Tab-separated table of C-alpha atoms in Angstrom:
chain	number	residue	atom	x	y	z
A	1	UNK	CA	-20.583	-6.803	-99.054
A	2	UNK	CA	-22.480	-10.020	-98.600
A	3	UNK	CA	-22.430	-12.260	-101.516
A	4	UNK	CA	-25.226	-10.447	-103.382
A	5	UNK	CA	-23.336	-7.820	-105.491
A	6	UNK	CA	-20.797	-10.126	-107.017
A	7	UNK	CA	-22.078	-9.631	-110.653
A	8	UNK	CA	-19.898	-6.526	-110.650
A	9	UNK	CA	-17.035	-9.005	-111.854
A	10	UNK	CA	-15.699	-6.626	-114.316
A	11	UNK	CA	-14.769	-3.979	-111.653
A	12	UNK	CA	-13.458	-6.536	-109.251
A	13	UNK	CA	-11.416	-8.157	-112.104
A	14	UNK	CA	-12.091	-11.820	-111.959
A	15	UNK	CA	-11.472	-14.762	-109.571
A	16	UNK	CA	-8.326	-13.677	-108.046
A	17	UNK	CA	-6.988	-12.311	-104.837
A	18	UNK	CA	-6.273	-8.631	-104.521
A	19	UNK	CA	-2.936	-7.597	-103.244
A	20	UNK	CA	-3.345	-4.434	-101.098
A	21	UNK	CA	-0.388	-2.403	-100.296
A	22	UNK	CA	-0.740	-0.383	-97.137
A	23	UNK	CA	1.216	2.901	-97.052
A	24	UNK	CA	3.773	1.973	-99.649
A	25	UNK	CA	6.697	4.557	-99.953
A	26	UNK	CA	8.807	4.044	-102.950
A	27	UNK	CA	7.228	3.978	-106.182
A	28	UNK	CA	9.926	1.566	-107.535
A	29	UNK	CA	8.633	-0.919	-104.838
A	30	UNK	CA	4.922	-0.568	-106.121
A	31	UNK	CA	6.215	-1.232	-109.698
A	32	UNK	CA	8.316	-4.131	-108.626
A	33	UNK	CA	5.301	-5.699	-106.787
A	34	UNK	CA	3.182	-5.216	-109.949
A	35	UNK	CA	5.935	-7.104	-111.929
A	36	UNK	CA	5.943	-9.936	-109.283
A	37	UNK	CA	2.033	-10.288	-109.272
A	38	UNK	CA	1.800	-10.465	-113.102
A	39	UNK	CA	4.703	-12.990	-113.290
A	40	UNK	CA	2.305	-15.211	-111.701
A	41	UNK	CA	-0.864	-14.013	-113.277
A	42	UNK	CA	-2.195	-11.721	-110.435
A	43	UNK	CA	-3.558	-8.465	-111.892
A	44	UNK	CA	-5.505	-6.650	-109.071
A	45	UNK	CA	-3.748	-4.264	-106.800
A	46	UNK	CA	-4.954	-1.750	-104.355
A	47	UNK	CA	-3.168	1.071	-102.644
A	48	UNK	CA	-3.816	2.528	-99.326
A	49	UNK	CA	-2.412	5.971	-98.837
A	50	UNK	CA	0.576	5.801	-100.948
A	51	UNK	CA	3.201	8.084	-99.603
A	52	UNK	CA	3.898	9.898	-102.838
A	53	UNK	CA	0.397	10.146	-104.182
A	54	UNK	CA	-0.942	8.478	-107.279
A	55	UNK	CA	-0.235	8.072	-110.121
A	56	UNK	CA	3.566	7.678	-109.536
A	57	UNK	CA	5.949	7.989	-112.336
A	58	UNK	CA	8.697	5.822	-110.648
A	59	UNK	CA	6.261	3.061	-110.124
A	60	UNK	CA	5.178	3.080	-113.707
A	61	UNK	CA	8.740	3.010	-114.942
A	62	UNK	CA	9.678	0.073	-112.740
A	63	UNK	CA	6.576	-1.821	-113.766
A	64	UNK	CA	7.400	-1.550	-117.310
A	65	UNK	CA	5.801	-4.510	-119.007
A	66	UNK	CA	3.368	-4.845	-116.067
A	67	UNK	CA	2.149	-1.392	-116.372
A	68	UNK	CA	-1.444	-2.712	-116.883
A	69	UNK	CA	-1.412	-3.917	-113.440
A	70	UNK	CA	-1.130	-0.240	-112.290
A	71	UNK	CA	-3.564	1.159	-114.864
A	72	UNK	CA	-6.153	-0.729	-112.792
A	73	UNK	CA	-5.003	0.003	-109.419
A	74	UNK	CA	-7.482	1.145	-106.765
A	75	UNK	CA	-6.404	4.038	-104.375
A	76	UNK	CA	-7.966	4.168	-100.937
A	77	UNK	CA	-7.419	6.545	-97.946
A	78	UNK	CA	-7.801	3.754	-95.342
A	79	UNK	CA	-7.330	0.021	-95.052
A	80	UNK	CA	-10.879	-0.383	-94.015
A	81	UNK	CA	-12.009	1.286	-97.162
A	82	UNK	CA	-9.707	-0.858	-99.328
A	83	UNK	CA	-11.041	-4.165	-97.951
A	84	UNK	CA	-14.763	-2.829	-97.548
A	85	UNK	CA	-15.985	-5.162	-100.341
A	86	UNK	CA	-13.920	-8.310	-99.391
A	87	UNK	CA	-15.149	-11.412	-97.758
A	88	UNK	CA	-11.839	-12.674	-96.461
A	89	UNK	CA	-8.638	-10.798	-95.685
A	90	UNK	CA	-5.092	-11.912	-94.951
A	91	UNK	CA	-2.471	-9.642	-93.325
A	92	UNK	CA	1.208	-10.600	-94.082
A	93	UNK	CA	3.355	-9.958	-91.071
A	94	UNK	CA	5.933	-11.614	-88.937
A	95	UNK	CA	4.347	-13.758	-86.195
A	96	UNK	CA	2.840	-11.161	-83.914
A	97	UNK	CA	3.363	-11.458	-80.040
A	98	UNK	CA	0.260	-10.142	-78.772
A	99	UNK	CA	-2.537	-11.317	-80.962
A	100	UNK	CA	-4.520	-14.387	-81.291
A	101	UNK	CA	-5.357	-14.337	-84.895
A	102	UNK	CA	-4.851	-17.498	-86.907
A	103	UNK	CA	-1.385	-17.673	-88.513
A	104	UNK	CA	-0.897	-19.466	-91.776
A	105	UNK	CA	1.857	-19.857	-94.449
A	106	UNK	CA	1.607	-18.213	-97.939
A	107	UNK	CA	0.972	-21.876	-99.136
A	108	UNK	CA	-2.036	-22.376	-96.935
A	109	UNK	CA	-3.236	-18.799	-97.556
A	110	UNK	CA	-3.431	-19.225	-101.148
A	111	UNK	CA	-4.850	-22.454	-101.019
A	112	UNK	CA	-7.661	-21.305	-98.839
A	113	UNK	CA	-7.974	-18.295	-101.106
A	114	UNK	CA	-8.411	-20.636	-104.048
A	115	UNK	CA	-11.180	-22.490	-102.228
A	116	UNK	CA	-12.856	-19.138	-101.163
A	117	UNK	CA	-12.697	-17.682	-104.630
A	118	UNK	CA	-14.117	-20.793	-106.227
A	119	UNK	CA	-17.003	-20.249	-103.904
A	120	UNK	CA	-17.485	-16.785	-105.057
A	121	UNK	CA	-15.788	-14.955	-102.264
A	122	UNK	CA	-13.590	-12.034	-102.491
A	123	UNK	CA	-10.131	-12.269	-101.010
A	124	UNK	CA	-7.550	-9.744	-100.154
A	125	UNK	CA	-4.014	-9.863	-98.892
A	126	UNK	CA	-2.566	-6.807	-97.011
A	127	UNK	CA	1.069	-5.863	-97.287
A	128	UNK	CA	2.651	-3.276	-94.973
A	129	UNK	CA	5.040	-0.446	-95.770
A	130	UNK	CA	8.620	-1.243	-96.688
A	131	UNK	CA	10.183	-0.638	-93.231
A	132	UNK	CA	7.450	-0.790	-90.579
A	133	UNK	CA	5.223	-3.367	-92.090
A	134	UNK	CA	1.537	-3.551	-91.044
A	135	UNK	CA	0.405	-1.709	-87.952
A	136	UNK	CA	-1.637	-3.550	-85.371
A	137	UNK	CA	-4.639	-1.622	-86.229
A	138	UNK	CA	-4.487	-3.013	-89.765
A	139	UNK	CA	-3.762	-6.526	-88.744
A	140	UNK	CA	-6.716	-6.368	-86.445
A	141	UNK	CA	-8.919	-5.833	-89.645
A	142	UNK	CA	-7.769	-9.128	-91.100
A	143	UNK	CA	-9.305	-12.558	-90.699
A	144	UNK	CA	-5.946	-14.401	-90.573
A	145	UNK	CA	-2.244	-13.725	-90.611
A	146	UNK	CA	0.168	-14.861	-93.287
A	147	UNK	CA	3.819	-15.386	-92.241
A	148	UNK	CA	6.403	-16.416	-94.620
A	149	UNK	CA	8.552	-19.190	-93.169
A	150	UNK	CA	11.850	-17.325	-93.264
A	151	UNK	CA	15.079	-18.260	-91.621
A	152	UNK	CA	14.876	-16.587	-88.151
A	153	UNK	CA	18.532	-15.629	-88.181
A	154	UNK	CA	18.036	-13.621	-91.370
A	155	UNK	CA	14.403	-12.540	-92.254
A	156	UNK	CA	14.858	-9.517	-94.588
A	157	UNK	CA	12.272	-9.928	-97.260
A	158	UNK	CA	11.165	-6.761	-98.781
A	159	UNK	CA	7.864	-5.713	-99.988
A	160	UNK	CA	8.171	-6.768	-103.689
A	161	UNK	CA	9.605	-10.132	-102.472
A	162	UNK	CA	6.614	-10.823	-100.248
A	163	UNK	CA	4.114	-9.964	-103.042
A	164	UNK	CA	6.282	-12.190	-105.453
A	165	UNK	CA	6.140	-15.338	-103.014
A	166	UNK	CA	2.402	-14.720	-102.429
A	167	UNK	CA	1.776	-14.463	-106.151
A	168	UNK	CA	3.959	-17.575	-106.894
A	169	UNK	CA	1.972	-19.565	-104.128
A	170	UNK	CA	-1.370	-18.571	-105.870
A	171	UNK	CA	-0.106	-19.975	-109.346
A	172	UNK	CA	1.911	-23.063	-107.984
A	173	UNK	CA	-1.214	-24.341	-106.629
A	174	UNK	CA	-3.404	-23.576	-109.646
A	175	UNK	CA	-3.703	-26.845	-111.124
A	176	UNK	CA	-3.761	-28.799	-107.966
A	177	UNK	CA	-6.820	-29.994	-106.075
A	178	UNK	CA	-9.046	-27.402	-104.538
A	179	UNK	CA	-9.635	-27.548	-100.989
A	180	UNK	CA	-13.286	-27.716	-100.171
A	181	UNK	CA	-14.652	-24.233	-99.283
A	182	UNK	CA	-16.069	-23.968	-95.788
A	183	UNK	CA	-19.832	-24.230	-96.105
A	184	UNK	CA	-20.662	-21.752	-93.297
A	185	UNK	CA	-21.678	-18.318	-94.712
A	186	UNK	CA	-19.396	-15.731	-93.709
A	187	UNK	CA	-20.129	-12.140	-92.769
A	188	UNK	CA	-18.287	-9.803	-95.128
A	189	UNK	CA	-15.687	-7.367	-93.969
A	190	UNK	CA	-18.033	-4.278	-94.257
A	191	UNK	CA	-20.577	-6.020	-92.170
A	192	UNK	CA	-17.996	-6.872	-89.508
A	193	UNK	CA	-16.796	-3.238	-89.570
A	194	UNK	CA	-20.202	-1.941	-89.238
A	195	UNK	CA	-20.824	-4.179	-86.223
A	196	UNK	CA	-17.551	-3.140	-84.742
A	197	UNK	CA	-18.608	0.544	-85.077
A	198	UNK	CA	-21.908	-0.287	-83.480
A	199	UNK	CA	-20.245	-1.897	-80.611
A	200	UNK	CA	-17.789	0.852	-80.135
A	201	UNK	CA	-20.542	3.469	-80.151
A	202	UNK	CA	-22.706	1.728	-77.653
A	203	UNK	CA	-19.920	0.679	-75.423
A	204	UNK	CA	-18.463	4.312	-75.506
A	205	UNK	CA	-21.933	5.559	-74.282
A	206	UNK	CA	-22.116	3.028	-71.664
A	207	UNK	CA	-18.726	4.018	-70.438
A	208	UNK	CA	-17.035	0.582	-71.128
A	209	UNK	CA	-13.674	1.970	-72.404
A	210	UNK	CA	-12.341	2.867	-68.945
A	211	UNK	CA	-9.839	3.878	-67.782
A	212	UNK	CA	-9.090	6.246	-70.823
A	213	UNK	CA	-5.407	4.976	-70.795
A	214	UNK	CA	-6.559	1.482	-71.711
A	215	UNK	CA	-9.302	2.588	-74.153
A	216	UNK	CA	-7.219	2.197	-77.413
A	217	UNK	CA	-6.080	-1.256	-76.443
A	218	UNK	CA	-9.580	-2.195	-75.443
A	219	UNK	CA	-10.852	-1.139	-78.865
A	220	UNK	CA	-8.049	-2.874	-80.769
A	221	UNK	CA	-8.667	-6.111	-78.839
A	222	UNK	CA	-12.481	-5.785	-79.581
A	223	UNK	CA	-11.836	-5.204	-83.292
A	224	UNK	CA	-9.431	-8.026	-83.436
A	225	UNK	CA	-11.663	-10.354	-81.713
A	226	UNK	CA	-14.610	-9.698	-84.040
A	227	UNK	CA	-12.362	-10.141	-87.180
A	228	UNK	CA	-11.207	-13.562	-85.758
A	229	UNK	CA	-14.732	-14.795	-85.136
A	230	UNK	CA	-16.193	-16.923	-87.954
A	231	UNK	CA	-19.301	-14.709	-87.834
A	232	UNK	CA	-22.211	-15.411	-90.238
A	233	UNK	CA	-24.462	-12.724	-91.342
A	234	UNK	CA	-27.029	-13.960	-88.901
A	235	UNK	CA	-24.608	-13.685	-86.044
A	236	UNK	CA	-23.869	-10.156	-86.933
A	237	UNK	CA	-27.589	-9.237	-86.856
A	238	UNK	CA	-28.072	-10.832	-83.538
A	239	UNK	CA	-25.248	-8.820	-81.930
A	240	UNK	CA	-26.780	-5.552	-83.598
A	241	UNK	CA	-30.173	-6.675	-82.049
A	242	UNK	CA	-28.451	-7.152	-78.554
A	243	UNK	CA	-26.905	-3.710	-78.722
A	244	UNK	CA	-30.220	-2.078	-79.928
A	245	UNK	CA	-32.070	-3.925	-77.252
A	246	UNK	CA	-29.717	-2.561	-74.379
A	247	UNK	CA	-30.593	0.870	-75.471
A	248	UNK	CA	-34.319	0.157	-75.467
A	249	UNK	CA	-33.801	-1.210	-71.885
A	250	UNK	CA	-32.002	1.801	-70.812
A	251	UNK	CA	-34.293	4.258	-72.237
A	252	UNK	CA	-37.367	2.405	-70.916
A	253	UNK	CA	-35.955	3.847	-67.548
B	1	UNK	CA	32.560	-36.321	-109.550
B	2	UNK	CA	30.431	-39.254	-108.456
B	3	UNK	CA	30.052	-39.607	-104.758
B	4	UNK	CA	33.541	-40.478	-103.551
B	5	UNK	CA	34.712	-37.403	-101.942
B	6	UNK	CA	31.972	-36.689	-99.488
B	7	UNK	CA	34.002	-36.671	-96.348
B	8	UNK	CA	34.882	-33.118	-97.101
B	9	UNK	CA	31.683	-32.073	-95.504
B	10	UNK	CA	33.206	-28.924	-94.007
B	11	UNK	CA	34.261	-27.606	-97.260
B	12	UNK	CA	30.937	-28.441	-98.722
B	13	UNK	CA	29.040	-26.862	-95.912
B	14	UNK	CA	26.346	-29.085	-94.871
B	15	UNK	CA	23.326	-30.833	-96.345
B	16	UNK	CA	22.020	-28.133	-98.596
B	17	UNK	CA	21.842	-27.585	-102.415
B	18	UNK	CA	24.441	-25.133	-103.750
B	19	UNK	CA	23.325	-22.259	-105.780
B	20	UNK	CA	25.619	-21.810	-108.865
B	21	UNK	CA	25.461	-18.259	-110.643
B	22	UNK	CA	26.864	-18.766	-114.289
B	23	UNK	CA	28.396	-15.561	-115.635
B	24	UNK	CA	26.667	-13.063	-113.411
B	25	UNK	CA	27.180	-9.444	-114.546
B	26	UNK	CA	25.968	-6.967	-111.661
B	27	UNK	CA	27.550	-7.249	-108.421
B	28	UNK	CA	24.084	-5.981	-106.988
B	29	UNK	CA	22.492	-9.133	-108.318
B	30	UNK	CA	24.901	-11.449	-106.748
B	31	UNK	CA	24.507	-9.707	-103.503
B	32	UNK	CA	20.598	-9.855	-103.757
B	33	UNK	CA	20.767	-13.384	-104.649
B	34	UNK	CA	22.837	-14.077	-101.370
B	35	UNK	CA	20.098	-12.234	-99.368
B	36	UNK	CA	17.442	-14.234	-101.099
B	37	UNK	CA	19.312	-17.598	-100.213
B	38	UNK	CA	19.842	-16.664	-96.513
B	39	UNK	CA	16.295	-15.659	-96.050
B	40	UNK	CA	15.366	-19.312	-96.421
B	41	UNK	CA	18.605	-20.572	-94.810
B	42	UNK	CA	20.660	-21.473	-97.888
B	43	UNK	CA	24.430	-20.640	-97.423
B	44	UNK	CA	26.352	-22.026	-100.283
B	45	UNK	CA	26.900	-20.217	-103.393
B	46	UNK	CA	29.269	-20.667	-106.445
B	47	UNK	CA	30.116	-18.376	-109.053
B	48	UNK	CA	31.219	-19.075	-112.686
B	49	UNK	CA	33.291	-16.444	-114.392
B	50	UNK	CA	31.684	-13.395	-112.762
B	51	UNK	CA	31.806	-10.490	-115.198
B	52	UNK	CA	33.476	-8.024	-112.780
B	53	UNK	CA	35.709	-10.590	-110.938
B	54	UNK	CA	35.776	-11.336	-107.356
B	55	UNK	CA	35.433	-10.114	-104.687
B	56	UNK	CA	32.940	-7.492	-105.675
B	57	UNK	CA	32.219	-4.496	-103.653
B	58	UNK	CA	28.913	-3.925	-104.932
B	59	UNK	CA	28.006	-7.426	-104.342
B	60	UNK	CA	29.152	-7.087	-100.739
B	61	UNK	CA	27.346	-3.937	-100.239
B	62	UNK	CA	24.167	-5.361	-101.452
B	63	UNK	CA	24.401	-8.589	-99.461
B	64	UNK	CA	24.745	-6.526	-96.175
B	65	UNK	CA	23.569	-8.898	-93.538
B	66	UNK	CA	23.941	-11.794	-95.804
B	67	UNK	CA	27.801	-11.126	-96.285
B	68	UNK	CA	28.589	-14.509	-94.799
B	69	UNK	CA	27.173	-16.213	-97.832
B	70	UNK	CA	29.707	-14.170	-100.117
B	71	UNK	CA	32.627	-14.828	-97.686
B	72	UNK	CA	32.277	-18.480	-98.393
B	73	UNK	CA	31.583	-18.248	-101.989
B	74	UNK	CA	33.588	-20.489	-104.390
B	75	UNK	CA	34.595	-18.995	-107.698
B	76	UNK	CA	35.213	-21.238	-110.926
B	77	UNK	CA	36.316	-20.596	-114.383
B	78	UNK	CA	33.941	-22.995	-116.055
B	79	UNK	CA	30.455	-24.302	-115.335
B	80	UNK	CA	31.905	-27.956	-115.438
B	81	UNK	CA	34.458	-26.936	-112.852
B	82	UNK	CA	31.833	-25.479	-110.597
B	83	UNK	CA	29.637	-28.785	-110.732
B	84	UNK	CA	32.561	-31.314	-110.692
B	85	UNK	CA	31.883	-32.471	-107.248
B	86	UNK	CA	28.196	-32.811	-107.496
B	87	UNK	CA	25.960	-35.825	-107.945
B	88	UNK	CA	22.976	-34.048	-109.346
B	89	UNK	CA	22.526	-30.754	-111.073
B	90	UNK	CA	19.485	-28.629	-112.065
B	91	UNK	CA	19.513	-25.875	-114.623
B	92	UNK	CA	16.899	-23.073	-114.192
B	93	UNK	CA	15.776	-21.952	-117.526
B	94	UNK	CA	12.345	-21.450	-119.402
B	95	UNK	CA	11.363	-24.665	-120.845
B	96	UNK	CA	13.661	-25.414	-123.845
B	97	UNK	CA	12.457	-26.086	-127.201
B	98	UNK	CA	15.147	-28.402	-128.563
B	99	UNK	CA	16.207	-30.524	-125.609
B	100	UNK	CA	14.916	-33.587	-124.124
B	101	UNK	CA	16.168	-33.124	-120.603
B	102	UNK	CA	13.466	-33.682	-117.842
B	103	UNK	CA	11.712	-30.536	-116.839
B	104	UNK	CA	10.479	-30.049	-113.221
B	105	UNK	CA	9.135	-27.182	-111.158
B	106	UNK	CA	11.154	-25.747	-108.398
B	107	UNK	CA	8.806	-27.513	-106.034
B	108	UNK	CA	9.685	-30.753	-107.567
B	109	UNK	CA	13.310	-29.951	-107.794
B	110	UNK	CA	13.694	-29.181	-104.124
B	111	UNK	CA	11.567	-31.969	-103.149
B	112	UNK	CA	14.014	-34.229	-105.079
B	113	UNK	CA	17.041	-32.399	-103.685
B	114	UNK	CA	15.901	-33.126	-100.061
B	115	UNK	CA	15.709	-36.978	-100.935
B	116	UNK	CA	18.962	-36.850	-102.739
B	117	UNK	CA	20.628	-34.766	-99.995
B	118	UNK	CA	19.257	-37.056	-97.230
B	119	UNK	CA	20.767	-39.937	-99.386
B	120	UNK	CA	24.214	-38.335	-99.020
B	121	UNK	CA	24.216	-36.815	-102.402
B	122	UNK	CA	25.469	-33.426	-103.291
B	123	UNK	CA	23.022	-31.160	-105.353
B	124	UNK	CA	23.510	-27.899	-107.211
B	125	UNK	CA	21.225	-25.516	-109.066
B	126	UNK	CA	22.610	-23.453	-112.064
B	127	UNK	CA	21.314	-19.895	-112.825
B	128	UNK	CA	22.089	-18.139	-115.948
B	129	UNK	CA	23.281	-14.551	-116.405
B	130	UNK	CA	20.757	-11.535	-115.985
B	131	UNK	CA	19.712	-11.191	-119.580
B	132	UNK	CA	20.684	-14.280	-121.660
B	133	UNK	CA	20.201	-17.062	-119.126
B	134	UNK	CA	21.966	-20.182	-119.210
B	135	UNK	CA	23.493	-21.212	-122.540
B	136	UNK	CA	22.741	-24.565	-124.097
B	137	UNK	CA	26.149	-25.770	-123.391
B	138	UNK	CA	25.506	-25.262	-119.605
B	139	UNK	CA	22.159	-26.770	-119.684
B	140	UNK	CA	23.521	-29.895	-121.338
B	141	UNK	CA	25.630	-30.419	-118.301
B	142	UNK	CA	22.565	-30.565	-116.014
B	143	UNK	CA	20.552	-33.677	-115.004
B	144	UNK	CA	17.305	-31.837	-115.134
B	145	UNK	CA	15.688	-28.464	-115.956
B	146	UNK	CA	13.854	-26.407	-113.528
B	147	UNK	CA	11.224	-24.057	-114.879
B	148	UNK	CA	9.282	-21.564	-112.752
B	149	UNK	CA	5.642	-21.808	-113.657
B	150	UNK	CA	5.346	-18.127	-114.639
B	151	UNK	CA	2.520	-16.358	-116.582
B	152	UNK	CA	3.567	-17.028	-120.232
B	153	UNK	CA	2.170	-13.571	-121.071
B	154	UNK	CA	4.712	-12.017	-118.716
B	155	UNK	CA	7.686	-13.813	-117.695
B	156	UNK	CA	10.293	-11.426	-116.436
B	157	UNK	CA	11.916	-13.052	-113.268
B	158	UNK	CA	15.327	-11.700	-112.712
B	159	UNK	CA	18.293	-13.584	-111.366
B	160	UNK	CA	17.803	-12.687	-107.679
B	161	UNK	CA	14.007	-13.622	-107.923
B	162	UNK	CA	14.831	-16.950	-109.392
B	163	UNK	CA	17.287	-17.945	-106.562
B	164	UNK	CA	14.715	-16.476	-103.995
B	165	UNK	CA	11.926	-18.761	-105.243
B	166	UNK	CA	14.344	-21.828	-105.366
B	167	UNK	CA	15.411	-21.169	-101.737
B	168	UNK	CA	11.859	-20.424	-100.629
B	169	UNK	CA	10.960	-23.991	-102.117
B	170	UNK	CA	13.823	-25.611	-100.290
B	171	UNK	CA	12.565	-24.249	-96.963
B	172	UNK	CA	8.932	-24.656	-97.509
B	173	UNK	CA	9.414	-28.311	-97.848
B	174	UNK	CA	11.361	-28.614	-94.700
B	175	UNK	CA	10.252	-28.774	-90.977
B	176	UNK	CA	11.334	-25.123	-90.717
B	177	UNK	CA	8.769	-24.150	-93.488
B	178	UNK	CA	5.867	-25.281	-91.367
B	179	UNK	CA	4.336	-22.549	-89.211
B	180	UNK	CA	3.618	-24.005	-85.849
B	181	UNK	CA	0.011	-23.316	-84.937
B	182	UNK	CA	0.205	-20.517	-82.501
B	183	UNK	CA	-1.152	-21.655	-79.195
B	184	UNK	CA	-4.211	-19.562	-79.078
B	185	UNK	CA	-5.727	-20.133	-75.525
B	186	UNK	CA	-9.163	-21.423	-75.724
B	187	UNK	CA	-11.851	-20.670	-73.286
B	188	UNK	CA	-13.130	-23.931	-71.508
B	189	UNK	CA	-16.506	-25.156	-72.158
B	190	UNK	CA	-17.466	-24.074	-68.555
B	191	UNK	CA	-16.436	-20.587	-69.014
B	192	UNK	CA	-18.339	-20.453	-72.430
B	193	UNK	CA	-21.430	-22.043	-70.525
B	194	UNK	CA	-21.109	-19.323	-67.916
B	195	UNK	CA	-20.797	-16.589	-70.484
B	196	UNK	CA	-23.986	-17.964	-72.187
B	197	UNK	CA	-25.935	-18.060	-68.872
B	198	UNK	CA	-24.745	-14.237	-68.396
B	199	UNK	CA	-25.981	-13.329	-71.796
B	200	UNK	CA	-29.155	-14.923	-71.366
B	201	UNK	CA	-29.882	-13.479	-67.976
B	202	UNK	CA	-29.006	-9.932	-69.084
B	203	UNK	CA	-30.855	-10.205	-72.440
B	204	UNK	CA	-33.888	-11.697	-70.791
B	205	UNK	CA	-34.059	-8.667	-68.409
B	206	UNK	CA	-33.521	-6.444	-71.331
B	207	UNK	CA	-36.460	-7.940	-73.206
B	208	UNK	CA	-34.400	-9.290	-76.122
B	209	UNK	CA	-36.093	-12.625	-76.401
B	210	UNK	CA	-39.152	-11.439	-78.111
B	211	UNK	CA	-41.556	-12.387	-79.314
B	212	UNK	CA	-42.073	-15.442	-76.851
B	213	UNK	CA	-42.567	-17.805	-79.607
B	214	UNK	CA	-39.189	-17.190	-81.034
B	215	UNK	CA	-37.430	-17.056	-77.724
B	216	UNK	CA	-36.297	-20.771	-77.646
B	217	UNK	CA	-34.774	-20.582	-81.122
B	218	UNK	CA	-33.119	-17.227	-80.441
B	219	UNK	CA	-31.556	-18.803	-77.243
B	220	UNK	CA	-30.398	-21.905	-79.157
B	221	UNK	CA	-28.731	-19.746	-81.780
B	222	UNK	CA	-27.028	-17.678	-79.180
B	223	UNK	CA	-25.673	-20.680	-77.469
B	224	UNK	CA	-24.619	-22.262	-80.774
B	225	UNK	CA	-22.996	-19.202	-81.753
B	226	UNK	CA	-20.874	-18.829	-78.635
B	227	UNK	CA	-19.816	-22.464	-78.859
B	228	UNK	CA	-18.759	-21.869	-82.498
B	229	UNK	CA	-16.547	-18.852	-81.725
B	230	UNK	CA	-12.896	-19.511	-81.102
B	231	UNK	CA	-13.146	-17.631	-77.678
B	232	UNK	CA	-10.038	-16.954	-75.580
B	233	UNK	CA	-10.391	-16.410	-71.791
B	234	UNK	CA	-9.810	-12.713	-72.427
B	235	UNK	CA	-12.559	-12.554	-74.989
B	236	UNK	CA	-14.928	-14.100	-72.494
B	237	UNK	CA	-13.888	-11.532	-69.817
B	238	UNK	CA	-14.581	-8.819	-72.275
B	239	UNK	CA	-17.984	-10.001	-72.962
B	240	UNK	CA	-18.696	-10.274	-69.342
B	241	UNK	CA	-17.408	-6.874	-68.809
B	242	UNK	CA	-19.697	-5.404	-71.663
B	243	UNK	CA	-22.742	-7.070	-70.137
B	244	UNK	CA	-21.838	-5.677	-66.506
B	245	UNK	CA	-21.372	-2.329	-68.067
B	246	UNK	CA	-24.768	-2.241	-69.640
B	247	UNK	CA	-26.221	-2.875	-66.394
B	248	UNK	CA	-24.138	0.021	-64.681
B	249	UNK	CA	-25.237	2.360	-67.604
B	250	UNK	CA	-28.846	1.305	-67.099
B	251	UNK	CA	-28.983	1.720	-63.381
B	252	UNK	CA	-27.010	5.087	-63.620
B	253	UNK	CA	-30.497	6.228	-64.778
């Protein structure tokens, strides 16, 4: 969604980043994450395909005094759906080996989030499931990666701890100088997602994803590339226009 | 003790602050605190009068991979004993009403600790028992109070979380806390220029630059867009591949 529908401030819940738990397993961890958020004033959580469905009594029991975070939780089937209305998305993960997405610390991420949110943008942070973390397909949807600077000899942060540290960084920087927001208009997640889909459709028809065995990794790279690019809404329209034009060219025969 | 016995560096364990748990109850929490410490590279824990004695199998089980922190733990009968060889001591507690001790954030405390330790001083941080926290008699032994800037409407940090945040702050402010910018390979100017030329040629043939009066500004935007993008050499090849594929698609008829 591109900056036009932000008046739905009540639904969104105010100028805060949203913590998005992707495929969480134990309800206790969802509840503990909610507590960690509320400790530092964050109230907006979304869940993608929670293993045990929703609502989850174990989550409610653990959340205890932070139950109001869970009362407002949004539940989605897919990560793409959960971030569809966001302008900028971070994915928390250890430094990935085979991707070229920008990597920042929680400190940097929450500093940037403050600036973006002050500029009216919607920001989300993705957290993976307890053991496996985020999959590459989810990371490819994000604009940047957040990596907690843990001891490489012992890096065992759990889901709730990761959320806690992110929320702590949000609040820690609350009274400090705000970094100036970038002035370049950014295409929203949903615009980029639609652009990716358009690329994929056209390239599929044109026979680009060949050989078959490489198709999945080519698509992942393409999606990741589009997420990484600082695309403006106008850039997105230009790419759409190009893709449509190649179809016209083809069908003109 | 004031700075006279610092040659016993091996026993002390190196230039780090020591986390001192005063009257901890659950072994699980001691183990979780050890994990939180080691996640951020802290290895030196002391216990004052742990409720269930020491060693504690529940602590060891929870610590798991961080057992080496527990192996080296020092156990004391009194808080005064545990901090006897330290030069500067912080007490973590909510902001007290009736004391005049200096109050700092974890960020400030660990920043100061770095400076003190670099100057050869020994620094400790006191953490109270799970429910009651530190008693005033313990706080009175400290040089300064550390208060985590929690949401006053929901301030429920547990012992292990408090230790985790303190350890995080220690590491965040170190060189290890800085995430090195990943070396994302950048396409060269000449590669980007060739890509632009390829785009222009193909789009010209496909009739994209229409109407004529807008062609120049469309080309300018396209060139500017490609220059703005953080394109890797691989990204450039992908775009070349796409453009070639649309030609094959067209000529397949």
